[in-house]
Amino acid sequence: MTLLETVVIAFWAMLPAYVPNNAAVLAGGGRPIDGGRTWGDERVLGDGKTWRGTAAGITAGLALAAVLTLLADDVGAALGFAVPAFEPLAALGLAAGAMLGDILASFLKRRTGRERGAMFPGFDQLDFVVVSLPLTALLATEWFLEWFTWDVILVIVVLTPVLHVTTNVVAYKFGLKDEPW
């Protein structure tokens, strides 16, 4: 596999995990997942993690995976190499894993005394990867092993922070986020 093929496959395969957190920001609001509960003196998750945002994020990831699956053969033919078509459980693992990773990051931020929106370098950029990849491997093992080679995983770990920071800066400039990270 060439470097270009590896980068394209990594990006394509992760799109259903890249989109949910952005969709959650756009659709968020409503009842917080933690219901306002605290652990010690801190909220369990905070107001930024809502049922509506989580559902919208997972739905967006699943919808995108469905569209990418419809396009996979044609895109692969145009590129000259195959790109993943998503099995339903793979799509669920990527989309739900991304949201669970973001929820876990909020939980850890609260435990370390960070406020909503505070920087958590490294973790902010990879939280959804850390959960979505193992969950996908668990739910769709054969599909995962076919597409997520070590080279693809390495590209994801390098590419994701760059994409994450870039999209956050753009969202900040458009007034969709309060912080540029």
PDB file of C-alpha atoms in Angstrom:
ATOM      1  CA  MET A   1       0.000   0.000   0.000  1.00  0.00           C
ATOM      2  CA  THR A   2       1.410   3.412  -0.947  1.00  0.00           C
ATOM      3  CA  LEU A   3       1.485   6.332   1.460  1.00  0.00           C
ATOM      4  CA  LEU A   4      -1.311   8.061  -0.459  1.00  0.00           C
ATOM      5  CA  GLU A   5      -3.482   4.927  -0.287  1.00  0.00           C
ATOM      6  CA  THR A   6      -2.795   4.631   3.450  1.00  0.00           C
ATOM      7  CA  VAL A   7      -3.745   8.258   4.112  1.00  0.00           C
ATOM      8  CA  VAL A   8      -6.918   8.034   1.995  1.00  0.00           C
ATOM      9  CA  ILE A   9      -8.012   4.774   3.647  1.00  0.00           C
ATOM     10  CA  ALA A  10      -7.256   6.164   7.134  1.00  0.00           C
ATOM     11  CA  PHE A  11      -9.273   9.318   6.483  1.00  0.00           C
ATOM     12  CA  TRP A  12     -12.167   7.461   4.798  1.00  0.00           C
ATOM     13  CA  ALA A  13     -12.321   4.773   7.494  1.00  0.00           C
ATOM     14  CA  MET A  14     -12.354   7.352  10.293  1.00  0.00           C
ATOM     15  CA  LEU A  15     -14.931   9.741   8.802  1.00  0.00           C
ATOM     16  CA  PRO A  16     -17.820   8.122  10.735  1.00  0.00           C
ATOM     17  CA  ALA A  17     -15.789   8.798  13.909  1.00  0.00           C
ATOM     18  CA  TYR A  18     -14.627  12.278  12.873  1.00  0.00           C
ATOM     19  CA  VAL A  19     -18.121  13.658  12.262  1.00  0.00           C
ATOM     20  CA  PRO A  20     -20.110  12.806  15.450  1.00  0.00           C
ATOM     21  CA  ASN A  21     -18.504  15.336  17.793  1.00  0.00           C
ATOM     22  CA  ASN A  22     -19.015  18.142  15.272  1.00  0.00           C
ATOM     23  CA  ALA A  23     -22.648  17.135  14.754  1.00  0.00           C
ATOM     24  CA  ALA A  24     -23.142  17.020  18.527  1.00  0.00           C
ATOM     25  CA  VAL A  25     -21.942  20.623  18.829  1.00  0.00           C
ATOM     26  CA  LEU A  26     -24.398  21.746  16.157  1.00  0.00           C
ATOM     27  CA  ALA A  27     -27.354  19.806  17.581  1.00  0.00           C
ATOM     28  CA  GLY A  28     -26.463  19.954  21.259  1.00  0.00           C
ATOM     29  CA  GLY A  29     -28.348  21.522  24.078  1.00  0.00           C
ATOM     30  CA  GLY A  30     -31.107  20.006  26.108  1.00  0.00           C
ATOM     31  CA  ARG A  31     -30.848  17.719  29.072  1.00  0.00           C
ATOM     32  CA  PRO A  32     -27.308  16.927  30.263  1.00  0.00           C
ATOM     33  CA  ILE A  33     -26.409  13.237  30.374  1.00  0.00           C
ATOM     34  CA  ASP A  34     -25.332  13.545  34.006  1.00  0.00           C
ATOM     35  CA  GLY A  35     -28.634  15.200  34.957  1.00  0.00           C
ATOM     36  CA  GLY A  36     -26.717  17.807  36.953  1.00  0.00           C
ATOM     37  CA  ARG A  37     -25.224  15.214  39.308  1.00  0.00           C
ATOM     38  CA  THR A  38     -21.892  15.832  40.979  1.00  0.00           C
ATOM     39  CA  TRP A  39     -19.025  13.655  42.126  1.00  0.00           C
ATOM     40  CA  GLY A  40     -17.362  15.357  45.014  1.00  0.00           C
ATOM     41  CA  ASP A  41     -17.452  19.071  44.241  1.00  0.00           C
ATOM     42  CA  GLU A  42     -17.476  18.696  40.440  1.00  0.00           C
ATOM     43  CA  ARG A  43     -20.152  17.808  37.916  1.00  0.00           C
ATOM     44  CA  VAL A  44     -19.847  14.257  36.603  1.00  0.00           C
ATOM     45  CA  LEU A  45     -19.764  15.457  32.966  1.00  0.00           C
ATOM     46  CA  GLY A  46     -21.135  18.989  32.775  1.00  0.00           C
ATOM     47  CA  ASP A  47     -23.714  20.761  30.647  1.00  0.00           C
ATOM     48  CA  GLY A  48     -21.776  20.209  27.415  1.00  0.00           C
ATOM     49  CA  LYS A  49     -22.648  16.514  27.180  1.00  0.00           C
ATOM     50  CA  THR A  50     -26.328  16.149  26.348  1.00  0.00           C
ATOM     51  CA  TRP A  51     -28.567  13.321  25.251  1.00  0.00           C
ATOM     52  CA  ARG A  52     -29.616  15.260  22.150  1.00  0.00           C
ATOM     53  CA  GLY A  53     -26.027  15.997  21.121  1.00  0.00           C
ATOM     54  CA  THR A  54     -24.961  12.398  21.698  1.00  0.00           C
ATOM     55  CA  ALA A  55     -27.886  10.995  19.705  1.00  0.00           C
ATOM     56  CA  ALA A  56     -27.321  13.499  16.893  1.00  0.00           C
ATOM     57  CA  GLY A  57     -23.608  12.707  16.782  1.00  0.00           C
ATOM     58  CA  ILE A  58     -24.123   8.951  16.584  1.00  0.00           C
ATOM     59  CA  THR A  59     -26.875   9.388  13.990  1.00  0.00           C
ATOM     60  CA  ALA A  60     -24.647  11.641  11.870  1.00  0.00           C
ATOM     61  CA  GLY A  61     -21.801   9.117  12.012  1.00  0.00           C
ATOM     62  CA  LEU A  62     -24.113   6.256  11.035  1.00  0.00           C
ATOM     63  CA  ALA A  63     -25.661   8.269   8.192  1.00  0.00           C
ATOM     64  CA  LEU A  64     -22.253   9.235   6.857  1.00  0.00           C
ATOM     65  CA  ALA A  65     -21.090   5.605   7.018  1.00  0.00           C
ATOM     66  CA  ALA A  66     -24.168   4.589   4.999  1.00  0.00           C
ATOM     67  CA  VAL A  67     -23.436   7.218   2.328  1.00  0.00           C
ATOM     68  CA  LEU A  68     -19.754   6.269   2.194  1.00  0.00           C
ATOM     69  CA  THR A  69     -20.740   2.623   1.806  1.00  0.00           C
ATOM     70  CA  LEU A  70     -22.916   3.519  -1.186  1.00  0.00           C
ATOM     71  CA  LEU A  71     -20.018   5.443  -2.726  1.00  0.00           C
ATOM     72  CA  ALA A  72     -17.190   3.030  -1.838  1.00  0.00           C
ATOM     73  CA  ASP A  73     -17.139   0.980  -5.056  1.00  0.00           C
ATOM     74  CA  ASP A  74     -17.256   4.009  -7.348  1.00  0.00           C
ATOM     75  CA  VAL A  75     -14.681   5.941  -5.316  1.00  0.00           C
ATOM     76  CA  GLY A  76     -12.426   2.901  -5.172  1.00  0.00           C
ATOM     77  CA  ALA A  77     -12.698   2.436  -8.957  1.00  0.00           C
ATOM     78  CA  ALA A  78     -11.885   6.107  -9.544  1.00  0.00           C
ATOM     79  CA  LEU A  79      -8.885   5.984  -7.194  1.00  0.00           C
ATOM     80  CA  GLY A  80      -7.597   2.626  -8.387  1.00  0.00           C
ATOM     81  CA  PHE A  81      -7.709   1.048  -4.922  1.00  0.00           C
ATOM     82  CA  ALA A  82     -10.476  -0.063  -2.581  1.00  0.00           C
ATOM     83  CA  VAL A  83     -11.857   2.083   0.228  1.00  0.00           C
ATOM     84  CA  PRO A  84     -13.942   0.652   3.058  1.00  0.00           C
ATOM     85  CA  ALA A  85     -17.642  -0.052   2.799  1.00  0.00           C
ATOM     86  CA  PHE A  86     -18.920  -0.008   6.376  1.00  0.00           C
ATOM     87  CA  GLU A  87     -20.546  -2.993   8.018  1.00  0.00           C
ATOM     88  CA  PRO A  88     -23.347  -1.800  10.321  1.00  0.00           C
ATOM     89  CA  LEU A  89     -21.515  -2.796  13.503  1.00  0.00           C
ATOM     90  CA  ALA A  90     -18.320  -1.132  12.276  1.00  0.00           C
ATOM     91  CA  ALA A  91     -20.248   2.083  11.657  1.00  0.00           C
ATOM     92  CA  LEU A  92     -21.816   1.844  15.118  1.00  0.00           C
ATOM     93  CA  GLY A  93     -18.446   1.217  16.771  1.00  0.00           C
ATOM     94  CA  LEU A  94     -16.879   4.222  15.070  1.00  0.00           C
ATOM     95  CA  ALA A  95     -19.762   6.648  15.653  1.00  0.00           C
ATOM     96  CA  ALA A  96     -20.730   5.570  19.168  1.00  0.00           C
ATOM     97  CA  GLY A  97     -17.090   5.082  20.147  1.00  0.00           C
ATOM     98  CA  ALA A  98     -16.330   8.656  19.129  1.00  0.00           C
ATOM     99  CA  MET A  99     -19.120   9.977  21.333  1.00  0.00           C
ATOM    100  CA  LEU A 100     -18.160   7.704  24.230  1.00  0.00           C
ATOM    101  CA  GLY A 101     -14.556   8.876  23.941  1.00  0.00           C
ATOM    102  CA  ASP A 102     -15.661  12.497  24.132  1.00  0.00           C
ATOM    103  CA  ILE A 103     -17.849  11.722  27.155  1.00  0.00           C
ATOM    104  CA  LEU A 104     -14.911   9.941  28.823  1.00  0.00           C
ATOM    105  CA  ALA A 105     -12.725  12.998  28.168  1.00  0.00           C
ATOM    106  CA  SER A 106     -15.309  15.221  29.872  1.00  0.00           C
ATOM    107  CA  PHE A 107     -15.398  12.876  32.840  1.00  0.00           C
ATOM    108  CA  LEU A 108     -11.594  12.958  33.116  1.00  0.00           C
ATOM    109  CA  LYS A 109     -11.528  16.750  32.715  1.00  0.00           C
ATOM    110  CA  ARG A 110     -13.943  17.126  35.633  1.00  0.00           C
ATOM    111  CA  ARG A 111     -11.874  14.730  37.767  1.00  0.00           C
ATOM    112  CA  THR A 112      -8.716  16.756  37.070  1.00  0.00           C
ATOM    113  CA  GLY A 113     -10.423  20.067  37.902  1.00  0.00           C
ATOM    114  CA  ARG A 114     -10.654  21.360  34.333  1.00  0.00           C
ATOM    115  CA  GLU A 115     -13.669  23.437  33.414  1.00  0.00           C
ATOM    116  CA  ARG A 116     -15.812  22.932  30.331  1.00  0.00           C
ATOM    117  CA  GLY A 117     -13.818  23.993  27.275  1.00  0.00           C
ATOM    118  CA  ALA A 118     -10.468  23.917  29.088  1.00  0.00           C
ATOM    119  CA  MET A 119      -7.543  22.483  27.158  1.00  0.00           C
ATOM    120  CA  PHE A 120      -6.506  18.906  27.814  1.00  0.00           C
ATOM    121  CA  PRO A 121      -3.563  18.611  25.390  1.00  0.00           C
ATOM    122  CA  GLY A 122      -3.237  15.313  23.565  1.00  0.00           C
ATOM    123  CA  PHE A 123      -6.347  13.851  25.079  1.00  0.00           C
ATOM    124  CA  ASP A 124      -8.651  16.431  23.457  1.00  0.00           C
ATOM    125  CA  GLN A 125      -7.406  15.439  20.024  1.00  0.00           C
ATOM    126  CA  LEU A 126      -7.409  11.661  20.421  1.00  0.00           C
ATOM    127  CA  ASP A 127     -10.153  10.871  22.966  1.00  0.00           C
ATOM    128  CA  PHE A 128     -12.586   9.651  20.333  1.00  0.00           C
ATOM    129  CA  VAL A 129      -9.913   7.563  18.570  1.00  0.00           C
ATOM    130  CA  VAL A 130      -8.938   5.848  21.830  1.00  0.00           C
ATOM    131  CA  VAL A 131     -12.493   4.544  22.269  1.00  0.00           C
ATOM    132  CA  SER A 132     -13.795   4.216  18.694  1.00  0.00           C
ATOM    133  CA  LEU A 133     -11.011   1.937  17.451  1.00  0.00           C
ATOM    134  CA  PRO A 134     -11.221  -0.675  20.241  1.00  0.00           C
ATOM    135  CA  LEU A 135     -15.036  -0.610  20.180  1.00  0.00           C
ATOM    136  CA  THR A 136     -15.029  -1.130  16.423  1.00  0.00           C
ATOM    137  CA  ALA A 137     -12.480  -3.939  16.779  1.00  0.00           C
ATOM    138  CA  LEU A 138     -14.769  -5.566  19.334  1.00  0.00           C
ATOM    139  CA  LEU A 139     -17.988  -5.183  17.332  1.00  0.00           C
ATOM    140  CA  ALA A 140     -16.662  -5.864  13.803  1.00  0.00           C
ATOM    141  CA  THR A 141     -13.364  -7.682  14.280  1.00  0.00           C
ATOM    142  CA  GLU A 142     -12.844  -9.036  10.756  1.00  0.00           C
ATOM    143  CA  TRP A 143     -13.771  -5.722   9.128  1.00  0.00           C
ATOM    144  CA  PHE A 144     -11.490  -3.855  11.531  1.00  0.00           C
ATOM    145  CA  LEU A 145      -8.524  -6.140  10.864  1.00  0.00           C
ATOM    146  CA  GLU A 146      -9.010  -5.788   7.108  1.00  0.00           C
ATOM    147  CA  TRP A 147      -8.938  -1.985   7.102  1.00  0.00           C
ATOM    148  CA  PHE A 148      -7.058  -0.868  10.196  1.00  0.00           C
ATOM    149  CA  THR A 149      -3.520  -2.047   9.517  1.00  0.00           C
ATOM    150  CA  TRP A 150      -0.721  -0.741  11.717  1.00  0.00           C
ATOM    151  CA  ASP A 151       0.187   1.774   8.986  1.00  0.00           C
ATOM    152  CA  VAL A 152      -3.391   3.057   8.850  1.00  0.00           C
ATOM    153  CA  ILE A 153      -3.534   3.352  12.644  1.00  0.00           C
ATOM    154  CA  LEU A 154      -0.245   5.279  12.649  1.00  0.00           C
ATOM    155  CA  VAL A 155      -1.599   7.711  10.040  1.00  0.00           C
ATOM    156  CA  ILE A 156      -4.769   8.143  12.137  1.00  0.00           C
ATOM    157  CA  VAL A 157      -2.755   8.941  15.265  1.00  0.00           C
ATOM    158  CA  VAL A 158      -0.698  11.526  13.349  1.00  0.00           C
ATOM    159  CA  LEU A 159      -3.463  12.937  11.108  1.00  0.00           C
ATOM    160  CA  THR A 160      -6.240  13.197  13.704  1.00  0.00           C
ATOM    161  CA  PRO A 161      -4.693  15.891  15.941  1.00  0.00           C
ATOM    162  CA  VAL A 162      -3.970  18.055  12.876  1.00  0.00           C
ATOM    163  CA  LEU A 163      -7.536  17.664  11.579  1.00  0.00           C
ATOM    164  CA  HIS A 164      -8.988  18.189  15.051  1.00  0.00           C
ATOM    165  CA  VAL A 165      -7.135  21.432  15.690  1.00  0.00           C
ATOM    166  CA  THR A 166      -7.898  22.708  12.178  1.00  0.00           C
ATOM    167  CA  THR A 167     -11.636  22.022  12.392  1.00  0.00           C
ATOM    168  CA  ASN A 168     -11.811  23.528  15.887  1.00  0.00           C
ATOM    169  CA  VAL A 169     -10.122  26.730  14.744  1.00  0.00           C
ATOM    170  CA  VAL A 170     -12.529  26.970  11.796  1.00  0.00           C
ATOM    171  CA  ALA A 171     -15.532  26.344  14.101  1.00  0.00           C
ATOM    172  CA  TYR A 172     -14.219  29.000  16.495  1.00  0.00           C
ATOM    173  CA  LYS A 173     -13.843  31.544  13.673  1.00  0.00           C
ATOM    174  CA  PHE A 174     -17.440  30.851  12.579  1.00  0.00           C
ATOM    175  CA  GLY A 175     -18.678  31.326  16.147  1.00  0.00           C
ATOM    176  CA  LEU A 176     -19.624  27.664  16.621  1.00  0.00           C
ATOM    177  CA  LYS A 177     -17.154  27.109  19.468  1.00  0.00           C
ATOM    178  CA  ASP A 178     -16.160  29.290  22.396  1.00  0.00           C
ATOM    179  CA  GLU A 179     -12.503  28.170  22.283  1.00  0.00           C
ATOM    180  CA  PRO A 180     -10.209  27.417  19.352  1.00  0.00           C
ATOM    181  CA  TRP A 181      -9.106  23.997  20.699  1.00  0.00           C
TER     182      TRP A 181
END
